[in-house]
Short mmCIF file of C-alpha atoms in Angstrom, two decimals:
data_model
loop_
_atom_site.label_atom_id
_atom_site.label_comp_id
_atom_site.label_asym_id
_atom_site.label_seq_id
_atom_site.Cartn_x
_atom_site.Cartn_y
_atom_site.Cartn_z
CA MET B 26 31.45 3.90 -11.12
CA THR B 27 28.04 2.30 -11.55
CA ARG B 28 26.20 1.89 -8.27
CA MET B 29 24.74 -1.56 -7.57
CA ILE B 30 21.32 -1.80 -5.92
CA GLN B 31 21.10 -4.90 -3.72
CA CYS B 32 18.37 -7.00 -2.17
CA ILE B 33 19.67 -8.60 1.03
CA SER B 34 17.44 -11.57 1.80
CA PRO B 35 15.96 -11.63 5.31
CA VAL B 36 15.87 -15.44 5.11
CA ASP B 37 19.62 -15.92 5.50
CA GLY B 38 21.28 -12.52 5.07
CA SER B 39 22.62 -13.36 1.62
CA THR B 40 22.63 -11.04 -1.39
CA TYR B 41 19.64 -12.43 -3.24
CA ALA B 42 19.65 -10.03 -6.18
CA GLU B 43 21.54 -6.99 -7.37
CA ARG B 44 21.14 -4.70 -10.35
CA PRO B 45 23.06 -1.66 -11.61
CA ALA B 46 21.35 1.68 -11.09
CA LEU B 47 20.69 3.47 -14.37
CA PRO B 48 22.93 6.49 -14.98
CA LEU B 49 20.96 9.71 -15.33
CA ALA B 50 21.38 9.89 -19.12
CA GLU B 51 20.03 6.35 -19.57
CA ALA B 52 17.15 7.07 -17.21
CA GLU B 53 16.29 10.21 -19.17
CA ALA B 54 16.34 8.19 -22.39
CA ALA B 55 13.98 5.60 -20.88
CA VAL B 56 11.49 8.29 -19.91
CA ALA B 57 11.79 9.86 -23.36
CA ARG B 58 10.90 6.52 -24.93
CA ALA B 59 7.89 6.25 -22.63
CA ARG B 60 6.71 9.72 -23.62
CA ALA B 61 7.16 9.00 -27.32
CA ALA B 62 5.20 5.75 -27.07
CA GLN B 63 2.35 7.10 -24.95
CA LYS B 64 0.40 8.85 -27.71
CA ASP B 65 0.04 5.72 -29.83
CA TRP B 66 -0.98 3.73 -26.74
CA ALA B 67 -3.61 6.32 -25.83
CA ALA B 68 -4.93 6.25 -29.40
CA LEU B 69 -5.86 2.58 -29.08
CA PRO B 70 -9.52 1.88 -28.24
CA LEU B 71 -10.19 1.65 -24.51
CA ALA B 72 -11.33 -1.95 -24.91
CA THR B 73 -8.00 -2.85 -26.52
CA ARG B 74 -5.97 -1.30 -23.71
CA ILE B 75 -8.08 -3.14 -21.15
CA GLU B 76 -7.63 -6.41 -23.02
CA LYS B 77 -3.84 -6.06 -23.09
CA VAL B 78 -3.58 -5.08 -19.42
CA LYS B 79 -5.78 -8.00 -18.35
CA ALA B 80 -3.74 -10.35 -20.54
CA GLY B 81 -0.62 -9.08 -18.82
CA VAL B 82 -2.05 -9.79 -15.37
CA GLU B 83 -3.08 -13.24 -16.58
CA ALA B 84 0.52 -13.83 -17.65
CA LEU B 85 1.59 -12.73 -14.16
CA ASN B 86 -0.68 -15.40 -12.68
CA GLY B 87 1.16 -17.93 -14.81
CA MET B 88 4.34 -17.10 -12.88
CA LYS B 89 2.76 -17.77 -9.48
CA ASP B 90 5.08 -20.50 -8.19
CA ARG B 91 8.17 -18.55 -9.19
CA ILE B 92 6.83 -15.31 -7.72
CA VAL B 93 5.82 -16.83 -4.37
CA GLU B 94 9.31 -18.26 -3.95
CA GLU B 95 10.93 -14.96 -4.92
CA LEU B 96 8.77 -13.04 -2.46
CA ALA B 97 9.86 -15.32 0.37
CA TRP B 98 13.51 -14.71 -0.46
CA GLN B 99 13.10 -10.97 -0.99
CA MET B 100 10.85 -9.89 1.88
CA GLY B 101 10.26 -12.97 4.02
CA ARG B 102 6.56 -13.76 3.59
CA PRO B 103 5.81 -17.46 4.21
CA THR B 104 5.12 -19.38 1.01
CA ARG B 105 2.02 -20.92 2.58
CA PHE B 106 0.16 -17.64 1.94
CA GLY B 107 0.62 -17.92 -1.82
CA GLY B 108 1.57 -14.39 -2.82
CA GLU B 109 -0.80 -11.53 -3.62
CA PHE B 110 -2.73 -12.88 -6.58
CA GLY B 111 -6.23 -12.67 -5.11
CA GLY B 112 -5.95 -8.94 -4.56
CA VAL B 113 -4.11 -8.33 -7.83
CA ASN B 114 -6.81 -10.13 -9.79
CA ASP B 115 -9.72 -8.51 -7.94
CA ARG B 116 -8.35 -5.01 -8.36
CA THR B 117 -7.51 -5.53 -12.03
CA ALA B 118 -10.97 -6.93 -12.74
CA TYR B 119 -12.79 -4.14 -10.90
CA MET B 120 -10.82 -1.29 -12.43
CA SER B 121 -11.28 -2.84 -15.88
CA ASP B 122 -15.01 -3.18 -15.33
CA ILE B 123 -15.53 0.45 -14.29
CA ALA B 124 -13.10 2.01 -16.77
CA ALA B 125 -15.63 2.93 -19.46
CA GLU B 126 -17.91 4.63 -16.95
CA ALA B 127 -15.10 6.27 -14.97
CA LEU B 128 -13.49 7.69 -18.13
CA ALA B 129 -16.71 8.61 -19.92
CA PRO B 130 -17.17 12.28 -20.77
CA ILE B 131 -19.58 14.40 -18.78
CA VAL B 132 -21.92 15.78 -21.43
CA VAL B 133 -23.29 19.17 -20.48
CA GLU B 134 -25.01 19.94 -23.78
CA ALA B 135 -25.47 18.14 -27.07
CA SER B 136 -27.77 20.34 -29.13
CA ASP B 137 -27.93 21.69 -32.65
CA LYS B 138 -26.15 24.82 -31.38
CA PHE B 139 -23.52 23.62 -28.93
CA GLU B 140 -21.59 20.59 -27.85
CA ARG B 141 -20.19 21.01 -24.35
CA ARG B 142 -18.48 18.21 -22.49
CA ILE B 143 -15.72 17.39 -20.00
CA GLU B 144 -13.43 14.53 -20.94
CA ARG B 145 -10.78 12.66 -18.93
CA ALA B 146 -7.44 12.89 -20.74
CA PRO B 147 -4.41 10.78 -19.76
CA VAL B 148 -1.79 12.86 -17.98
CA GLY B 149 1.07 11.37 -20.02
CA VAL B 150 3.85 9.54 -18.16
CA VAL B 151 3.07 8.17 -14.70
CA PHE B 152 5.94 7.37 -12.33
CA VAL B 153 5.19 4.66 -9.76
CA LEU B 154 7.50 4.21 -6.78
CA ALA B 155 6.38 1.00 -5.09
CA PRO B 156 7.19 -0.42 -1.64
CA TRP B 157 8.39 -3.87 -0.64
CA ASN B 158 5.71 -4.93 1.88
CA TYR B 159 2.98 -5.80 -0.67
CA PRO B 160 5.05 -5.22 -3.77
CA TYR B 161 2.56 -6.45 -6.38
CA LEU B 162 -0.64 -5.11 -4.81
CA THR B 163 0.66 -1.62 -4.16
CA ALA B 164 2.12 -1.33 -7.66
CA ILE B 165 -0.99 -2.67 -9.38
CA ASN B 166 -3.15 -0.05 -7.63
CA THR B 167 -1.72 2.62 -9.92
CA ILE B 168 -0.26 0.67 -12.84
CA VAL B 169 -3.57 -0.85 -13.96
CA PRO B 170 -5.71 2.33 -14.04
CA ALA B 171 -2.82 4.38 -15.43
CA LEU B 172 -2.30 2.04 -18.39
CA ILE B 173 -6.02 1.57 -19.00
CA ALA B 174 -6.49 5.36 -19.05
CA GLY B 175 -3.87 5.69 -21.81
CA ASN B 176 -0.75 6.67 -19.91
CA ALA B 177 2.75 5.29 -20.16
CA VAL B 178 4.10 3.99 -16.84
CA VAL B 179 7.63 3.98 -15.47
CA LEU B 180 8.03 1.77 -12.38
CA LYS B 181 10.78 2.04 -9.79
CA HIS B 182 10.49 -0.69 -7.21
CA ALA B 183 12.00 -0.86 -3.75
CA SER B 184 15.49 -2.34 -3.50
CA GLN B 185 14.16 -5.01 -1.14
CA THR B 186 11.91 -6.31 -3.95
CA LEU B 187 14.13 -5.77 -6.96
CA LEU B 188 12.70 -8.65 -8.98
CA VAL B 189 9.06 -7.57 -8.74
CA GLY B 190 9.36 -4.84 -11.34
CA GLU B 191 11.04 -7.26 -13.71
CA ARG B 192 8.20 -9.77 -13.33
CA LEU B 193 5.57 -7.09 -13.89
CA ALA B 194 7.34 -5.89 -17.03
CA GLU B 195 7.77 -9.45 -18.31
CA ALA B 196 4.08 -10.19 -17.76
CA LEU B 197 2.62 -6.95 -19.14
CA HIS B 198 4.81 -7.13 -22.23
CA ALA B 199 3.68 -10.71 -22.77
CA GLY B 200 0.09 -9.47 -22.58
CA GLY B 201 0.69 -6.95 -25.34
CA VAL B 202 1.56 -3.73 -23.50
CA PRO B 203 4.44 -2.23 -25.53
CA ALA B 204 7.87 -2.34 -23.93
CA ASP B 205 8.25 1.44 -24.01
CA VAL B 206 4.77 2.03 -22.59
CA PHE B 207 5.54 0.07 -19.42
CA GLN B 208 9.12 0.19 -18.19
CA ASN B 209 10.79 -1.08 -15.05
CA VAL B 210 13.83 0.97 -14.02
CA VAL B 211 16.41 0.65 -11.26
CA LEU B 212 17.34 4.07 -9.91
CA ASP B 213 19.22 5.53 -6.97
CA HIS B 214 17.79 8.42 -4.96
CA ASP B 215 19.83 11.13 -6.68
CA THR B 216 18.72 10.10 -10.17
CA THR B 217 15.12 9.74 -9.04
CA GLU B 218 15.10 13.24 -7.60
CA ALA B 219 16.83 14.69 -10.66
CA LEU B 220 14.21 13.22 -13.00
CA ILE B 221 11.37 14.56 -10.87
CA ALA B 222 12.94 18.01 -10.62
CA ALA B 223 13.36 18.07 -14.41
CA ARG B 224 9.62 17.51 -14.96
CA ALA B 225 10.19 14.10 -16.49
CA PHE B 226 6.80 12.87 -15.26
CA ASN B 227 3.22 14.10 -15.30
CA PHE B 228 2.07 12.25 -12.18
CA ILE B 229 3.99 10.51 -9.40
CA ASN B 230 2.57 7.88 -7.07
CA PHE B 231 4.77 7.09 -4.08
CA THR B 232 4.08 4.56 -1.33
CA GLY B 233 6.60 4.58 1.49
CA SER B 234 7.79 6.49 4.52
CA VAL B 235 6.85 10.00 5.59
CA ALA B 236 10.46 11.06 5.03
CA GLY B 237 10.32 9.58 1.53
CA GLY B 238 7.11 11.46 0.79
CA ALA B 239 8.68 14.71 1.97
CA ALA B 240 11.61 14.04 -0.36
CA MET B 241 9.16 13.57 -3.25
CA GLU B 242 7.51 16.90 -2.48
CA ARG B 243 10.85 18.68 -2.27
CA ALA B 244 12.00 17.21 -5.57
CA ALA B 245 8.73 18.17 -7.28
CA ALA B 246 8.57 21.67 -5.82
CA GLY B 247 7.85 24.20 -8.54
CA THR B 248 7.25 21.60 -11.24
CA PHE B 249 3.45 21.40 -10.70
CA THR B 250 3.69 17.62 -11.04
CA GLY B 251 0.77 15.83 -9.43
CA LEU B 252 1.65 13.69 -6.42
CA GLY B 253 -0.17 10.76 -4.84
CA LEU B 254 1.40 9.91 -1.49
CA GLU B 255 0.58 6.96 0.77
CA LEU B 256 2.97 7.27 3.66
CA GLY B 257 3.08 6.05 7.26
CA GLY B 258 0.31 4.65 9.40
CA LYS B 259 -0.54 3.80 12.99
CA ASP B 260 -3.97 2.30 12.43
CA PRO B 261 -6.22 1.84 15.47
CA GLY B 262 -8.90 -0.66 16.34
CA TYR B 263 -11.69 0.01 18.84
CA VAL B 264 -13.64 -2.79 20.50
CA ALA B 265 -16.90 -1.32 21.82
CA ALA B 266 -18.88 -2.81 24.69
CA ASP B 267 -21.34 -4.53 22.31
CA ALA B 268 -18.69 -6.11 20.06
CA ASP B 269 -18.44 -9.78 19.14
CA LEU B 270 -15.35 -10.44 21.27
CA ASP B 271 -14.05 -13.55 19.54
CA ALA B 272 -14.46 -12.07 16.07
CA ALA B 273 -12.71 -8.88 17.19
CA VAL B 274 -9.78 -10.77 18.66
CA ASP B 275 -9.33 -12.98 15.62
CA SER B 276 -9.47 -10.17 13.06
CA LEU B 277 -7.59 -7.49 14.97
CA MET B 278 -4.74 -9.77 15.96
CA ASP B 279 -4.45 -11.08 12.43
CA GLY B 280 -4.43 -7.44 11.31
CA ALA B 281 -1.61 -6.76 13.75
CA MET B 282 0.55 -9.80 13.00
CA PHE B 283 0.00 -10.90 9.39
CA ASN B 284 3.01 -10.33 7.11
CA ALA B 285 5.06 -9.84 10.29
CA GLY B 286 3.05 -6.67 10.91
CA GLN B 287 4.37 -5.10 7.71
CA CYS B 288 1.03 -3.87 6.36
CA CYS B 289 0.19 -0.29 5.42
CA CYS B 290 -3.20 -0.67 7.10
CA GLY B 291 -2.11 -3.17 9.76
CA ILE B 292 -3.43 -2.73 13.29
CA GLU B 293 -0.81 -1.09 15.51
CA ARG B 294 -2.88 0.01 18.53
CA ILE B 295 -6.09 -1.35 20.05
CA TYR B 296 -8.55 0.32 22.43
CA VAL B 297 -11.01 -1.94 24.25
CA HIS B 298 -14.03 -0.99 26.34
CA GLU B 299 -13.18 -1.64 29.97
CA SER B 300 -15.96 -4.23 30.30
CA LEU B 301 -14.26 -6.44 27.68
CA TYR B 302 -10.65 -5.46 28.25
CA ASP B 303 -9.41 -8.34 30.43
CA ALA B 304 -11.10 -10.97 28.27
CA PHE B 305 -9.81 -9.39 25.09
CA VAL B 306 -6.23 -9.29 26.34
CA GLU B 307 -6.38 -12.91 27.51
CA LYS B 308 -7.72 -14.10 24.16
CA ALA B 309 -5.30 -11.91 22.21
CA VAL B 310 -2.30 -13.36 24.01
CA ALA B 311 -3.58 -16.90 23.41
CA TRP B 312 -4.05 -16.06 19.72
CA VAL B 313 -0.48 -14.81 19.31
CA LYS B 314 0.93 -17.88 21.06
CA THR B 315 -0.43 -20.05 18.24
CA LEU B 316 1.85 -18.35 15.70
CA LYS B 317 4.95 -20.15 14.42
CA LEU B 318 7.96 -17.96 13.65
CA GLY B 319 10.33 -19.58 11.19
CA ASN B 320 11.85 -19.90 7.76
CA PRO B 321 9.26 -18.78 5.18
CA PHE B 322 9.83 -21.96 3.17
CA ASP B 323 8.76 -24.11 6.15
CA ALA B 324 5.12 -25.11 5.65
CA ASP B 325 4.47 -24.68 9.39
CA SER B 326 5.67 -21.06 9.52
CA THR B 327 2.86 -18.55 9.92
CA LEU B 328 5.25 -15.70 10.71
CA GLY B 329 8.37 -15.13 8.65
CA PRO B 330 11.29 -12.78 9.21
CA MET B 331 10.83 -9.07 8.83
CA ALA B 332 12.03 -7.84 5.46
CA ASN B 333 15.29 -6.47 6.84
CA ALA B 334 17.16 -6.72 10.13
CA ARG B 335 17.16 -2.92 10.43
CA PHE B 336 13.34 -2.89 10.36
CA ALA B 337 13.27 -5.43 13.18
CA ALA B 338 15.76 -3.32 15.13
CA VAL B 339 13.29 -0.41 15.11
CA VAL B 340 10.56 -2.60 16.60
CA ARG B 341 12.90 -4.05 19.23
CA ALA B 342 13.92 -0.53 20.25
CA GLN B 343 10.30 0.63 20.53
CA VAL B 344 9.36 -2.37 22.67
CA ALA B 345 12.40 -2.01 24.92
CA GLU B 346 11.70 1.69 25.46
CA ALA B 347 8.05 1.01 26.25
CA VAL B 348 8.92 -1.68 28.79
CA ALA B 349 11.46 0.64 30.41
CA GLU B 350 8.72 3.25 30.66
CA GLY B 351 6.27 0.88 32.36
CA ALA B 352 4.63 -1.22 29.65
CA THR B 353 4.00 -4.90 30.34
CA PRO B 354 5.12 -7.41 27.67
CA LEU B 355 2.79 -10.41 27.64
CA ILE B 356 4.62 -12.68 25.19
CA ASP B 357 7.72 -14.56 26.35
CA PRO B 358 10.22 -14.46 23.44
CA ALA B 359 11.34 -17.95 24.51
CA LEU B 360 8.12 -19.22 22.93
CA PHE B 361 9.61 -18.19 19.58
CA PRO B 362 13.10 -19.69 19.51
CA ALA B 363 13.62 -18.65 15.87
CA ASP B 364 14.05 -15.05 17.08
CA ASP B 365 17.71 -14.49 16.22
CA GLY B 366 18.11 -10.87 17.24
CA GLY B 367 18.11 -9.98 13.54
CA ALA B 368 15.33 -10.15 10.96
CA TYR B 369 13.51 -12.98 12.77
CA LEU B 370 11.51 -11.24 15.48
CA ALA B 371 9.14 -12.72 18.07
CA PRO B 372 5.69 -11.08 18.16
CA GLN B 373 4.74 -8.98 21.17
CA VAL B 374 1.60 -7.73 22.92
CA LEU B 375 1.96 -4.79 25.30
CA THR B 376 -0.38 -3.54 28.02
CA ASN B 377 0.00 -0.63 30.45
CA VAL B 378 0.96 1.48 27.46
CA THR B 379 0.41 5.22 27.07
CA HIS B 380 0.50 7.67 24.20
CA GLN B 381 3.72 9.08 25.59
CA MET B 382 5.43 5.87 24.42
CA ARG B 383 6.97 5.72 20.97
CA VAL B 384 5.39 2.33 20.34
CA MET B 385 1.94 3.96 20.50
CA ARG B 386 2.80 7.04 18.47
CA GLU B 387 5.36 6.18 15.79
CA GLU B 388 4.86 3.62 13.06
CA SER B 389 6.19 0.22 14.14
CA PHE B 390 5.53 -1.77 10.96
CA GLY B 391 6.25 -4.97 12.80
CA PRO B 392 4.60 -7.72 14.89
CA VAL B 393 3.83 -5.67 17.99
CA VAL B 394 0.60 -4.14 19.26
CA GLY B 395 -0.30 -2.10 22.32
CA ILE B 396 -3.71 -2.53 23.99
CA MET B 397 -5.39 0.11 26.19
CA PRO B 398 -8.73 0.10 28.09
CA VAL B 399 -11.23 2.91 27.51
CA LYS B 400 -14.34 3.86 29.44
CA ASP B 401 -16.54 4.93 26.50
CA ASP B 402 -16.75 5.85 22.81
CA ALA B 403 -15.62 9.41 23.45
CA GLU B 404 -12.35 8.31 25.02
CA ALA B 405 -11.77 5.84 22.19
CA ILE B 406 -12.36 8.55 19.58
CA ALA B 407 -9.94 10.92 21.30
CA LEU B 408 -7.23 8.26 21.46
CA MET B 409 -7.75 7.07 17.88
CA ASN B 410 -7.41 10.67 16.67
CA ASP B 411 -4.35 11.28 18.85
CA SER B 412 -1.95 10.34 16.07
CA PRO B 413 -0.04 12.10 13.31
CA TYR B 414 -1.37 9.47 10.88
CA GLY B 415 -4.73 8.71 9.28
CA LEU B 416 -5.09 5.71 6.97
CA THR B 417 -7.74 3.36 8.41
CA ALA B 418 -9.63 2.86 11.65
CA SER B 419 -11.45 -0.34 12.67
CA ILE B 420 -14.58 -0.20 14.87
CA TRP B 421 -16.06 -3.33 16.42
CA THR B 422 -19.72 -3.00 17.39
CA ALA B 423 -23.11 -4.60 16.75
CA SER B 424 -24.54 -1.25 15.62
CA ALA B 425 -23.92 0.19 12.15
CA ASP B 426 -25.34 3.52 13.34
CA ARG B 427 -22.83 3.59 16.18
CA ALA B 428 -19.94 2.78 13.84
CA ALA B 429 -21.02 5.54 11.45
CA ALA B 430 -21.37 8.06 14.27
CA ILE B 431 -17.91 7.21 15.57
CA GLY B 432 -16.47 7.19 12.07
CA ASP B 433 -17.79 10.69 11.42
CA GLN B 434 -15.55 11.93 14.23
CA LEU B 435 -12.37 10.17 13.11
CA ASP B 436 -9.58 11.77 11.08
CA THR B 437 -8.90 8.83 8.82
CA GLY B 438 -9.01 7.73 5.20
CA THR B 439 -11.19 4.64 5.67
CA VAL B 440 -13.60 3.60 8.43
CA PHE B 441 -14.12 -0.13 8.89
CA MET B 442 -16.85 -1.79 10.93
CA ASN B 443 -16.16 -5.36 12.06
CA ARG B 444 -13.21 -5.83 9.73
CA CYS B 445 -9.71 -4.42 9.26
CA ASP B 446 -6.52 -4.67 7.20
CA TYR B 447 -8.45 -4.84 3.94
CA LEU B 448 -8.66 -2.88 0.72
CA ASP B 449 -11.88 -2.67 -1.31
CA PRO B 450 -11.13 -1.71 -4.93
CA ALA B 451 -14.55 -0.05 -5.23
CA LEU B 452 -13.62 2.43 -2.49
CA CYS B 453 -10.96 5.11 -2.68
CA TRP B 454 -7.72 4.15 -0.94
CA THR B 455 -6.68 7.39 0.68
CA GLY B 456 -5.26 8.92 3.84
CA CYS B 457 -4.93 12.19 5.71
CA LYS B 458 -2.45 13.94 7.98
CA ASP B 459 1.07 12.47 7.71
CA THR B 460 -0.32 9.44 5.90
CA GLY B 461 -0.32 11.62 2.79
CA ARG B 462 -2.72 12.76 0.13
CA GLY B 463 -4.39 11.65 -3.06
CA GLY B 464 -6.26 8.42 -3.69
CA SER B 465 -6.05 5.24 -5.71
CA LEU B 466 -8.55 2.64 -6.92
CA SER B 467 -12.29 3.29 -7.36
CA VAL B 468 -13.52 5.85 -9.89
CA LEU B 469 -11.30 8.39 -8.16
CA GLY B 470 -8.27 6.25 -8.96
CA PHE B 471 -8.89 6.95 -12.63
CA HIS B 472 -9.25 10.65 -11.87
CA ALA B 473 -5.79 10.62 -10.27
CA VAL B 474 -4.11 9.49 -13.50
CA THR B 475 -6.16 11.66 -15.86
CA ARG B 476 -6.91 15.35 -16.15
CA PRO B 477 -10.18 17.07 -16.99
CA LYS B 478 -10.30 18.50 -20.49
CA SER B 479 -13.25 20.68 -21.50
CA TYR B 480 -14.75 21.02 -24.98
CA HIS B 481 -16.96 23.97 -25.87
CA LEU B 482 -17.98 23.58 -29.51
CA LYS B 483 -20.23 26.13 -31.16
CA LYS B 484 -21.82 24.70 -34.25
CA VAL B 485 -22.10 26.72 -37.46
CA THR B 486 -25.72 27.36 -38.37
CA LYS B 487 -26.89 28.59 -41.75
#
């Protein structure tokens, strides 16, 4: 019997979309078509591939109204925020602009005796497993450089955002990327793991949970398939004694609450110098009280439901445990009457928290943040590093030297000063520890989807 993959809408609990999972034989045939089509795609001039990819993203922009509505139904983001097009366009433009330089050969010698160079060759077929929280942005991070570099791409999107892969395929095909070169597939876990174990792909990029990343590694064991893994996060913010308090509150709380806290690099824990702690907490609570939890199609809603009731249940459990262990909740849920005990979840700010509490150690991925006072930079550094994760860290200070010195001591993928919850396409998006390995975007993003290929050519002399 064919298994159906469903998207249950967090808006009203209805089945918003469902698609049949491809049987293994059909999935194998899809990958075979991708592999057969890849060589001709790679043979096109780089400028032609760039032109077709950019045309595809332009076609995606033409679907904006439809996509924004679909995102609200699929994962709950309020329509007032307009989708993810700013980031999609910026990342596509930047990766297109640097492609020629990033993929250019390194010429060691070009003489009358020898030609020696290192080229970047496409790996072949790239498998992208994308998450639901920023379903277009996270997919584009790998799709765009992979296609530009001459690879074929097979996309498997999260069940919560089933329609995203279809829109990406529709748009890229309209832009001129051949149907076999970019394919959207619906797969169950068993088929996914079987394809990986059978060496169907040359590179796999997975964004998701730590458990999901471990499953990818187990499936790929012994295949020598390259893996890029962006997994969990528990990103910290540190407000130093010389910080701009109002700016720190505004940015860090937005980083904690935007998208209902469902951001890979969202702020999940905040450490504040003791001289600013009371003022920061007071302002943070006032900031959260201005949010409006409600239906994502309501123009007044600034906070929609979490993508699934089971995700909200995890956050509720973490908060309840923390309060039972001595944490102080500062937001009265009665201020957010839309909280229904299911996907709609009131935001929360916790004080009197410790690192023994699950809410300060495990990924929450929801609208909750714990705030702790610290006496100095050293204590803040120790607490920021006291985590199994390492994606980003946000430092708030008037001194760039201080931020750099602190950043040098942090086990993290990105160090921010006076900003957070942001992705710069010119910088490598990467993590360490249980957050995973590999990197996307920047010049290094092209390196992830290509392999070095050396040429040592001895010329015949008479």
